[in-house]
JSON list of N, CA and C in Angstrom, two decimals:
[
{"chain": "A", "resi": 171, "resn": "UNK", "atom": "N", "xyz": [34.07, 6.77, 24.85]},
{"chain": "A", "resi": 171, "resn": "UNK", "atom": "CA", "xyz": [34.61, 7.18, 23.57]},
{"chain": "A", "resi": 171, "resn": "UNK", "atom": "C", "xyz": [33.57, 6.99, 22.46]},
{"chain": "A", "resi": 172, "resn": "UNK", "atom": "N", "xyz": [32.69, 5.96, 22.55]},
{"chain": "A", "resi": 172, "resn": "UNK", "atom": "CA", "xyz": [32.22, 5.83, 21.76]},
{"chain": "A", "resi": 172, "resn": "UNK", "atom": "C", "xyz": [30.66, 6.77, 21.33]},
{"chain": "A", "resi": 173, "resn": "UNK", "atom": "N", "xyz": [30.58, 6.97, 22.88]},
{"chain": "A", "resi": 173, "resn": "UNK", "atom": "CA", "xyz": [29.15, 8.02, 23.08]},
{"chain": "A", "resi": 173, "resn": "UNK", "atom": "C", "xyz": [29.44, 9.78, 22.37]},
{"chain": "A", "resi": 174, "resn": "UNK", "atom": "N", "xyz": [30.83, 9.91, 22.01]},
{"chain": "A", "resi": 174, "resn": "UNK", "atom": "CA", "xyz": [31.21, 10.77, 21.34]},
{"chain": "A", "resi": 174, "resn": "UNK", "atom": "C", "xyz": [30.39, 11.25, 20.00]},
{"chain": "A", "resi": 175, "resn": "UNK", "atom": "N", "xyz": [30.17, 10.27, 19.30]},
{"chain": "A", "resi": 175, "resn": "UNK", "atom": "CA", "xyz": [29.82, 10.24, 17.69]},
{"chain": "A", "resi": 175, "resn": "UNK", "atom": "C", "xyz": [28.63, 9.79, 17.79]},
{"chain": "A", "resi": 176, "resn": "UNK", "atom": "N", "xyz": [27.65, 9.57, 18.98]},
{"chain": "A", "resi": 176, "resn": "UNK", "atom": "CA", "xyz": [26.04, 9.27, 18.91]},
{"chain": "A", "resi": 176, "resn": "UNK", "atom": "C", "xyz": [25.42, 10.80, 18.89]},
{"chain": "A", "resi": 177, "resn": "UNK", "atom": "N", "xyz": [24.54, 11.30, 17.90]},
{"chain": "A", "resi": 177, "resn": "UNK", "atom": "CA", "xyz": [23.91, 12.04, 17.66]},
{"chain": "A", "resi": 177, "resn": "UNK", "atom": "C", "xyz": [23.14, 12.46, 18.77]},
{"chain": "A", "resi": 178, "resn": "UNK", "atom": "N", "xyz": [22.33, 13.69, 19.15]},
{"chain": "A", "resi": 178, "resn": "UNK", "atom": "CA", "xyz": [21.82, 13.87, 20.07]},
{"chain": "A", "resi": 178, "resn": "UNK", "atom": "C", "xyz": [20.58, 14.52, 19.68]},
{"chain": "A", "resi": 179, "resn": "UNK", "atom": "N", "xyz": [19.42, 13.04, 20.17]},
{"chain": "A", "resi": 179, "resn": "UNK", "atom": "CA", "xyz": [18.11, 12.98, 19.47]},
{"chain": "A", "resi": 179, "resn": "UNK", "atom": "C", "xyz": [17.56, 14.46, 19.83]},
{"chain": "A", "resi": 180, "resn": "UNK", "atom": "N", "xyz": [17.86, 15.21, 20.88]},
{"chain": "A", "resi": 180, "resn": "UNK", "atom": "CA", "xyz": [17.02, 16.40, 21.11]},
{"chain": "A", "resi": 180, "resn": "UNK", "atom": "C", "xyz": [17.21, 17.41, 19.91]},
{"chain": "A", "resi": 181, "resn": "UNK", "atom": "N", "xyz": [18.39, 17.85, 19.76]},
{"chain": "A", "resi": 181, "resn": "UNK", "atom": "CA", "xyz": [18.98, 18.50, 18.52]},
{"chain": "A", "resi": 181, "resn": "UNK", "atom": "C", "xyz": [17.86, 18.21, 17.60]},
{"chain": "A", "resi": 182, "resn": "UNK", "atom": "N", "xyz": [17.45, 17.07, 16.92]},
{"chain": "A", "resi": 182, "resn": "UNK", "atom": "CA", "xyz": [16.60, 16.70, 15.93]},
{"chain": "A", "resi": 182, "resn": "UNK", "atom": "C", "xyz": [15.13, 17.16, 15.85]},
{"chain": "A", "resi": 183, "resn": "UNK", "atom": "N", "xyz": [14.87, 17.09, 17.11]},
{"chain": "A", "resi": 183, "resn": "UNK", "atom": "CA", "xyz": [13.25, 17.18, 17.65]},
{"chain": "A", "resi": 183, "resn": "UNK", "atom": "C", "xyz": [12.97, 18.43, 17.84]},
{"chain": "A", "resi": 184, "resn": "UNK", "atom": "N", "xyz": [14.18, 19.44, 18.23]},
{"chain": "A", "resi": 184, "resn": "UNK", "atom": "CA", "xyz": [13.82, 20.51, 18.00]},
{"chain": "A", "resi": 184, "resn": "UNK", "atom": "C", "xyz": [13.77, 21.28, 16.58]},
{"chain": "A", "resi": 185, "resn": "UNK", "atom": "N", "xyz": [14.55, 20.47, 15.81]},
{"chain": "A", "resi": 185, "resn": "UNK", "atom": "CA", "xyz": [14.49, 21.33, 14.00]},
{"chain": "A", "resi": 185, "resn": "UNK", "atom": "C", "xyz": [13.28, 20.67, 14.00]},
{"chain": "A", "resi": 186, "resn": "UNK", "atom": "N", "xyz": [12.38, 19.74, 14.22]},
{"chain": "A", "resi": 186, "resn": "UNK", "atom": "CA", "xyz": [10.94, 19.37, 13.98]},
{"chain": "A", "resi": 186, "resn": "UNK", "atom": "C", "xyz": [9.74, 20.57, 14.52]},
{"chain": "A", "resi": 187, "resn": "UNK", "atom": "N", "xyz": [10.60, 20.58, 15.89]},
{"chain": "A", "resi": 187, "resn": "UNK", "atom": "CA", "xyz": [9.70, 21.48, 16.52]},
{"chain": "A", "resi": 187, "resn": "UNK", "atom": "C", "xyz": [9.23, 23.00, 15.46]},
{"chain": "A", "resi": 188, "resn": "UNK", "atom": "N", "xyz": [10.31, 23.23, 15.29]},
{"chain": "A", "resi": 188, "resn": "UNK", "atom": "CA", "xyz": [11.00, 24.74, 14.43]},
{"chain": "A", "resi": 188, "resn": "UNK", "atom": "C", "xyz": [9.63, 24.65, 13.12]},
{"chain": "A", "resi": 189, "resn": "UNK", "atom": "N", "xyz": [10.59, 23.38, 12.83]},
{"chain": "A", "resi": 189, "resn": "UNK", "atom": "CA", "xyz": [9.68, 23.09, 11.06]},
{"chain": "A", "resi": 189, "resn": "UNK", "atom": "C", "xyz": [8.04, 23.12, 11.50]},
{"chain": "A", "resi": 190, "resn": "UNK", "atom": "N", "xyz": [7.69, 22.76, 12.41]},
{"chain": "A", "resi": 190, "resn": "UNK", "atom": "CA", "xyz": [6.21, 22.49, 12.32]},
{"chain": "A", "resi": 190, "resn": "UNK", "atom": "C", "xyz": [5.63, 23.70, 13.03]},
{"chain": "A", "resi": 191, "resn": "UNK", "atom": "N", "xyz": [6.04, 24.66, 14.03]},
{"chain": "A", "resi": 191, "resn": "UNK", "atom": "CA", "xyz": [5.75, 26.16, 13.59]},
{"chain": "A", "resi": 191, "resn": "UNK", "atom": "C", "xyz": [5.83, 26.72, 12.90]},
{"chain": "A", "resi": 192, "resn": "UNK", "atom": "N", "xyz": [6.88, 26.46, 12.04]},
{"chain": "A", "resi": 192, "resn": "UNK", "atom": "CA", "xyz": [6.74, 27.51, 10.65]},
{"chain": "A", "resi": 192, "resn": "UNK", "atom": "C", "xyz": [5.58, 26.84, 9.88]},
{"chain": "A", "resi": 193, "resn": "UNK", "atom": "N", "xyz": [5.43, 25.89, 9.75]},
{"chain": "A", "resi": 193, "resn": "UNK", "atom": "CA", "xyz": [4.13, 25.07, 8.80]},
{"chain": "A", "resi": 193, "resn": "UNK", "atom": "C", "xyz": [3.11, 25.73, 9.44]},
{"chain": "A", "resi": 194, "resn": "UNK", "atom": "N", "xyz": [2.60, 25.75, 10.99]},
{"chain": "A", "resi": 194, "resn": "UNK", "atom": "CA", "xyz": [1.30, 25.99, 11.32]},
{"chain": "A", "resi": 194, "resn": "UNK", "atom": "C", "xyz": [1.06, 27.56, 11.18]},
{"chain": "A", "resi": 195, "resn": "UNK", "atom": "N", "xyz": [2.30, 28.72, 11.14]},
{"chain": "A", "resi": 195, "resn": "UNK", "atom": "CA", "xyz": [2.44, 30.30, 10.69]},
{"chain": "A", "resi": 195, "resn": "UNK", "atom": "C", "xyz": [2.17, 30.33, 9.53]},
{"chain": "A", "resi": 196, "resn": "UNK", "atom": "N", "xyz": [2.75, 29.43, 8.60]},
{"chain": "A", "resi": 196, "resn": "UNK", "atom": "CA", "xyz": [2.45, 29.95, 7.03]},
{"chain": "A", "resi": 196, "resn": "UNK", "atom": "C", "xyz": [0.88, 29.36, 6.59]},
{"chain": "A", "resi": 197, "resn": "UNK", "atom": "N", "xyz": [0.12, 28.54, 7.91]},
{"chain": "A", "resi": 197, "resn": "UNK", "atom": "CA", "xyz": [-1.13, 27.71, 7.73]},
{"chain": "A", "resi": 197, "resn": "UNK", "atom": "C", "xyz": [-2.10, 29.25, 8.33]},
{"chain": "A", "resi": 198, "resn": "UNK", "atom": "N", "xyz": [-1.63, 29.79, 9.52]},
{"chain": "A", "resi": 198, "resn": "UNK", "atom": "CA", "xyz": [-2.63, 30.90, 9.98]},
{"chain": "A", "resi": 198, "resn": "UNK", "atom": "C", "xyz": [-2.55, 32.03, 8.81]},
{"chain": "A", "resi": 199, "resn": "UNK", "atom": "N", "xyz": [-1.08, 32.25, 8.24]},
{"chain": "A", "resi": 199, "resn": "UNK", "atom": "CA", "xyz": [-1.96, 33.57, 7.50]},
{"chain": "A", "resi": 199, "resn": "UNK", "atom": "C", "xyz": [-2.14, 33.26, 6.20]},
{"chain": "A", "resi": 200, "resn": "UNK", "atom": "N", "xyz": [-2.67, 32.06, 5.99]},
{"chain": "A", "resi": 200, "resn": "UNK", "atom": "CA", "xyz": [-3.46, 31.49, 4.42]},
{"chain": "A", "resi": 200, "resn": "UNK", "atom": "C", "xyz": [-4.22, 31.88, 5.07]},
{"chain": "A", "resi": 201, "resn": "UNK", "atom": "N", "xyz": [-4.77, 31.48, 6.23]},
{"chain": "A", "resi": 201, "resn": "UNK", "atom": "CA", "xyz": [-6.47, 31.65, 6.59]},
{"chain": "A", "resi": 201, "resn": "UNK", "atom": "C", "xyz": [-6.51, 30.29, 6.98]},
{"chain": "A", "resi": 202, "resn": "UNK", "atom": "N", "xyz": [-6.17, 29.10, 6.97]},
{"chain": "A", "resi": 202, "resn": "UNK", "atom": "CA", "xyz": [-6.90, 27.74, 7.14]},
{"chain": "A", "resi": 202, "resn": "UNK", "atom": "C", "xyz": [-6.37, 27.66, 8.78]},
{"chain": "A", "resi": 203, "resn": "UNK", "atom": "N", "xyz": [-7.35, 28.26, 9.53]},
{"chain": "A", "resi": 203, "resn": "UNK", "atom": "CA", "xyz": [-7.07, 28.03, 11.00]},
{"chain": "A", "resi": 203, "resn": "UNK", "atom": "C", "xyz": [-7.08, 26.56, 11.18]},
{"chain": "A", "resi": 204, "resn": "UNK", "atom": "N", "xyz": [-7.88, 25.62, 10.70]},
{"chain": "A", "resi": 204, "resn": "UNK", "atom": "CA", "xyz": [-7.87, 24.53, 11.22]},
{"chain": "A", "resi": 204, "resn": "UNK", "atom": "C", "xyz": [-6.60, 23.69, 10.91]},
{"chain": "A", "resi": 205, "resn": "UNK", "atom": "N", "xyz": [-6.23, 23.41, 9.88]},
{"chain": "A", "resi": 205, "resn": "UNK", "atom": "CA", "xyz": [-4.43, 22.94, 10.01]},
{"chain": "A", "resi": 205, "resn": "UNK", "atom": "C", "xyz": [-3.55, 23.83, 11.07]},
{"chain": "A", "resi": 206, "resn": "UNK", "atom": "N", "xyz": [-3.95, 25.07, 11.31]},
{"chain": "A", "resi": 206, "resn": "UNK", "atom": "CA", "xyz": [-3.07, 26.42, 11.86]},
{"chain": "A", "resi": 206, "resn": "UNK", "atom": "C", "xyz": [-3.05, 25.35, 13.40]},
{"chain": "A", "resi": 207, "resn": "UNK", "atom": "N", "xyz": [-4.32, 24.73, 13.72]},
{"chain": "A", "resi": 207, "resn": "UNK", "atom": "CA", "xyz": [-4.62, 23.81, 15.15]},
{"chain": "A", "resi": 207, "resn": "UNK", "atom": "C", "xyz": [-4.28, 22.67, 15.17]},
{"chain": "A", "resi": 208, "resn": "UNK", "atom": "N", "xyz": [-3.77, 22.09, 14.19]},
{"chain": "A", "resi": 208, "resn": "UNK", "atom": "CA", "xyz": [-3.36, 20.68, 14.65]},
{"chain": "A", "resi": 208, "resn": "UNK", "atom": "C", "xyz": [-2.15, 20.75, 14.43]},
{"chain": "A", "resi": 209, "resn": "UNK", "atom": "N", "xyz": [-1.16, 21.43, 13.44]},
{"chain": "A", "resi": 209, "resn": "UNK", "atom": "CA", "xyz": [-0.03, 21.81, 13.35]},
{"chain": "A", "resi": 209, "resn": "UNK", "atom": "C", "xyz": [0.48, 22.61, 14.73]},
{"chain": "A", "resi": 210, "resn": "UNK", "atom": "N", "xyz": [-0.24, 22.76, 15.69]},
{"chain": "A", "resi": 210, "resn": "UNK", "atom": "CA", "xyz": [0.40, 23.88, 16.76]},
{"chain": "A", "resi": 210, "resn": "UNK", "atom": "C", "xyz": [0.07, 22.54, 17.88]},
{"chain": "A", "resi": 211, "resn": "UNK", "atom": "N", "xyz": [-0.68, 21.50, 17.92]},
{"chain": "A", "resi": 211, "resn": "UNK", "atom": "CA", "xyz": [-1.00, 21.01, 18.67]},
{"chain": "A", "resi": 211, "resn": "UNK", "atom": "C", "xyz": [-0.15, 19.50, 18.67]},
{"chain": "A", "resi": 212, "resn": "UNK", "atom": "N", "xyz": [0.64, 19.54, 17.54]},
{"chain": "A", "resi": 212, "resn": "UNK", "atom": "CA", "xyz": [1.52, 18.44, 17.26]},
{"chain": "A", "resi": 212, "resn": "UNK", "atom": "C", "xyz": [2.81, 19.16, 18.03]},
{"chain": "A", "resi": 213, "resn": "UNK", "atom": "N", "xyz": [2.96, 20.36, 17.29]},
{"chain": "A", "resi": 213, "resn": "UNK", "atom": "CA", "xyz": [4.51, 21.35, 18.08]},
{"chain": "A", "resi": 213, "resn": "UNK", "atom": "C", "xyz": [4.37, 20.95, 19.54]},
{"chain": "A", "resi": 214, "resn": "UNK", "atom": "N", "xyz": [3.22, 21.13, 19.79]},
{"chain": "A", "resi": 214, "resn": "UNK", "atom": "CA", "xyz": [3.01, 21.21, 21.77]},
{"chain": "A", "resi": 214, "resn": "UNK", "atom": "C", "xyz": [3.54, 19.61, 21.73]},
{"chain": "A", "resi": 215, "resn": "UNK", "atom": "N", "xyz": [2.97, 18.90, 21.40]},
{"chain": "A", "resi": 215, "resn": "UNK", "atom": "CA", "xyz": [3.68, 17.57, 21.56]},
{"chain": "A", "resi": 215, "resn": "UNK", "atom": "C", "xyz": [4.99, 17.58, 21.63]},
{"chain": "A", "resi": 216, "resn": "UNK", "atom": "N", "xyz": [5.45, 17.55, 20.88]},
{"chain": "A", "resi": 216, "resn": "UNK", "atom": "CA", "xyz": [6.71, 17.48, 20.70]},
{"chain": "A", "resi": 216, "resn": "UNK", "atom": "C", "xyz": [7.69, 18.07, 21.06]},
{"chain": "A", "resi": 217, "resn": "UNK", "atom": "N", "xyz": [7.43, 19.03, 21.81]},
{"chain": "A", "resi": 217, "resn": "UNK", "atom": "CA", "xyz": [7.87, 20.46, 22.87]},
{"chain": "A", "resi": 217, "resn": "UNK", "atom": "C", "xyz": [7.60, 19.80, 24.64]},
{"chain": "A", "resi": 218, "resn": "UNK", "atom": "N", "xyz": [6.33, 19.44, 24.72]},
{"chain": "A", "resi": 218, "resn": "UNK", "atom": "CA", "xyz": [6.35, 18.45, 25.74]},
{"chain": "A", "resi": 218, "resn": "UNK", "atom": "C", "xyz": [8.07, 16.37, 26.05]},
{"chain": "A", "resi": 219, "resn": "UNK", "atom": "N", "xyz": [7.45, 16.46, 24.90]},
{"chain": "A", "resi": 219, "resn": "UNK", "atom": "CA", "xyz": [8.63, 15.38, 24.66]},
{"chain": "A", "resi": 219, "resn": "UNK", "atom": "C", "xyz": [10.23, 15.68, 24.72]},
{"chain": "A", "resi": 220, "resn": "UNK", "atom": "N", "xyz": [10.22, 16.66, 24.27]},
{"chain": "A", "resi": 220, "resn": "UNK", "atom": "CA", "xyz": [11.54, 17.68, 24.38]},
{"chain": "A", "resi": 220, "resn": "UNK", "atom": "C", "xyz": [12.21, 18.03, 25.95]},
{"chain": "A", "resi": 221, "resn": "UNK", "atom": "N", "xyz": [11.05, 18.61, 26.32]},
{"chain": "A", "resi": 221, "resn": "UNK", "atom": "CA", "xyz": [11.28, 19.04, 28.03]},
{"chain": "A", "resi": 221, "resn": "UNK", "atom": "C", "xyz": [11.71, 17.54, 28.47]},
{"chain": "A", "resi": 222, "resn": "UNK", "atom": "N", "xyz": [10.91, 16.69, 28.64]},
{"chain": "A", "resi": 222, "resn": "UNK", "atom": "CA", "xyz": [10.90, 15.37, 29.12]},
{"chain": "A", "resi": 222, "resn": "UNK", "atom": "C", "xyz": [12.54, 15.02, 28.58]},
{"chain": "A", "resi": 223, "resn": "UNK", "atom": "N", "xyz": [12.95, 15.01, 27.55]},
{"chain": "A", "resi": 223, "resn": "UNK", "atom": "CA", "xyz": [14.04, 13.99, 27.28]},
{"chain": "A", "resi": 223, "resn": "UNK", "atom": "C", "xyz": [15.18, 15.14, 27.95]},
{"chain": "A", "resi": 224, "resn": "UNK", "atom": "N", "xyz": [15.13, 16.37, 28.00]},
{"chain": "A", "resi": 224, "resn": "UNK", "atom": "CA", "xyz": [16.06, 17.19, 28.56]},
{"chain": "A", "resi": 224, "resn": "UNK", "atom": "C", "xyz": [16.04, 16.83, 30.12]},
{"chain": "A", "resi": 225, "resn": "UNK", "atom": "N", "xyz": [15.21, 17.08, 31.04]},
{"chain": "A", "resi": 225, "resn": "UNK", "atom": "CA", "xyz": [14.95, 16.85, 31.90]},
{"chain": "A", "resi": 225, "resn": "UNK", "atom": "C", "xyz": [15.99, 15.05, 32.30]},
{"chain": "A", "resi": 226, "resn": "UNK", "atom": "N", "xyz": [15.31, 14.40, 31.36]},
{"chain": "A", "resi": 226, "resn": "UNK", "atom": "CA", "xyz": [16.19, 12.56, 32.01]},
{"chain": "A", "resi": 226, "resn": "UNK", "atom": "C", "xyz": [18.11, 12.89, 31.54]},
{"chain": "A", "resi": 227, "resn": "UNK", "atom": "N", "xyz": [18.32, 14.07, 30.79]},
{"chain": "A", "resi": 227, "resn": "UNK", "atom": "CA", "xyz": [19.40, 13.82, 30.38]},
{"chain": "A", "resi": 227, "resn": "UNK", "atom": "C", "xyz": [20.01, 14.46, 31.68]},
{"chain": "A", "resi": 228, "resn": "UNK", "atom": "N", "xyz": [19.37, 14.89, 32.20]},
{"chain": "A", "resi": 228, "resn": "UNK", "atom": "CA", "xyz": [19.89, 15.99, 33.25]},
{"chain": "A", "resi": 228, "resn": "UNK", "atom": "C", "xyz": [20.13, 15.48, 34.65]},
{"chain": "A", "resi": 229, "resn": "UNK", "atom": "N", "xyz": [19.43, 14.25, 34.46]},
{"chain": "A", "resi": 229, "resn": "UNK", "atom": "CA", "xyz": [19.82, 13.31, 35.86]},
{"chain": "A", "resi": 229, "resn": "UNK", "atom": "C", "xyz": [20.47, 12.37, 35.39]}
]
C-alpha cells in the first residue's frame, strides 16, 4: 500500500534525459558544437542509467 505513492525515479530521469537534448539541439544550431558534445554525452549517460534501472525493475 504504501509503494503506491513512491514516485517512480525513471519517470524523472527521463524529463532530464528530454531536457538535456533539447539543451544540446538548441547548443548545435547556435553553432557551439562543443557544449552540442558534452550535453549529448551526459544524455548518453543518463539513457545508459535509464536502461539499467528499467531492466532491475523488470526482474
Amino acid at each position: 500500500m504504501l509503494g503506491l505513492f513512491r514516485k517512480n525515479p525513471v519517470k524523472k530521469l527521463q524529463q532530464e534525459h528530454e531536457a538535456l537534448l533539447t539543451k544540446a539541439f538548441q547548443a548545435q544550431r547556435n553553432g557551439d558544437i562543443r557544449l552540442y558534445s558534452t550535453l549529448t554525452a551526459e544524455a548518453e549517460a543518463l539513457r545508459t542509467k535509464i536502461e539499467t534501472l528499467k531492466n532491475e525493475s523488470e526482474d
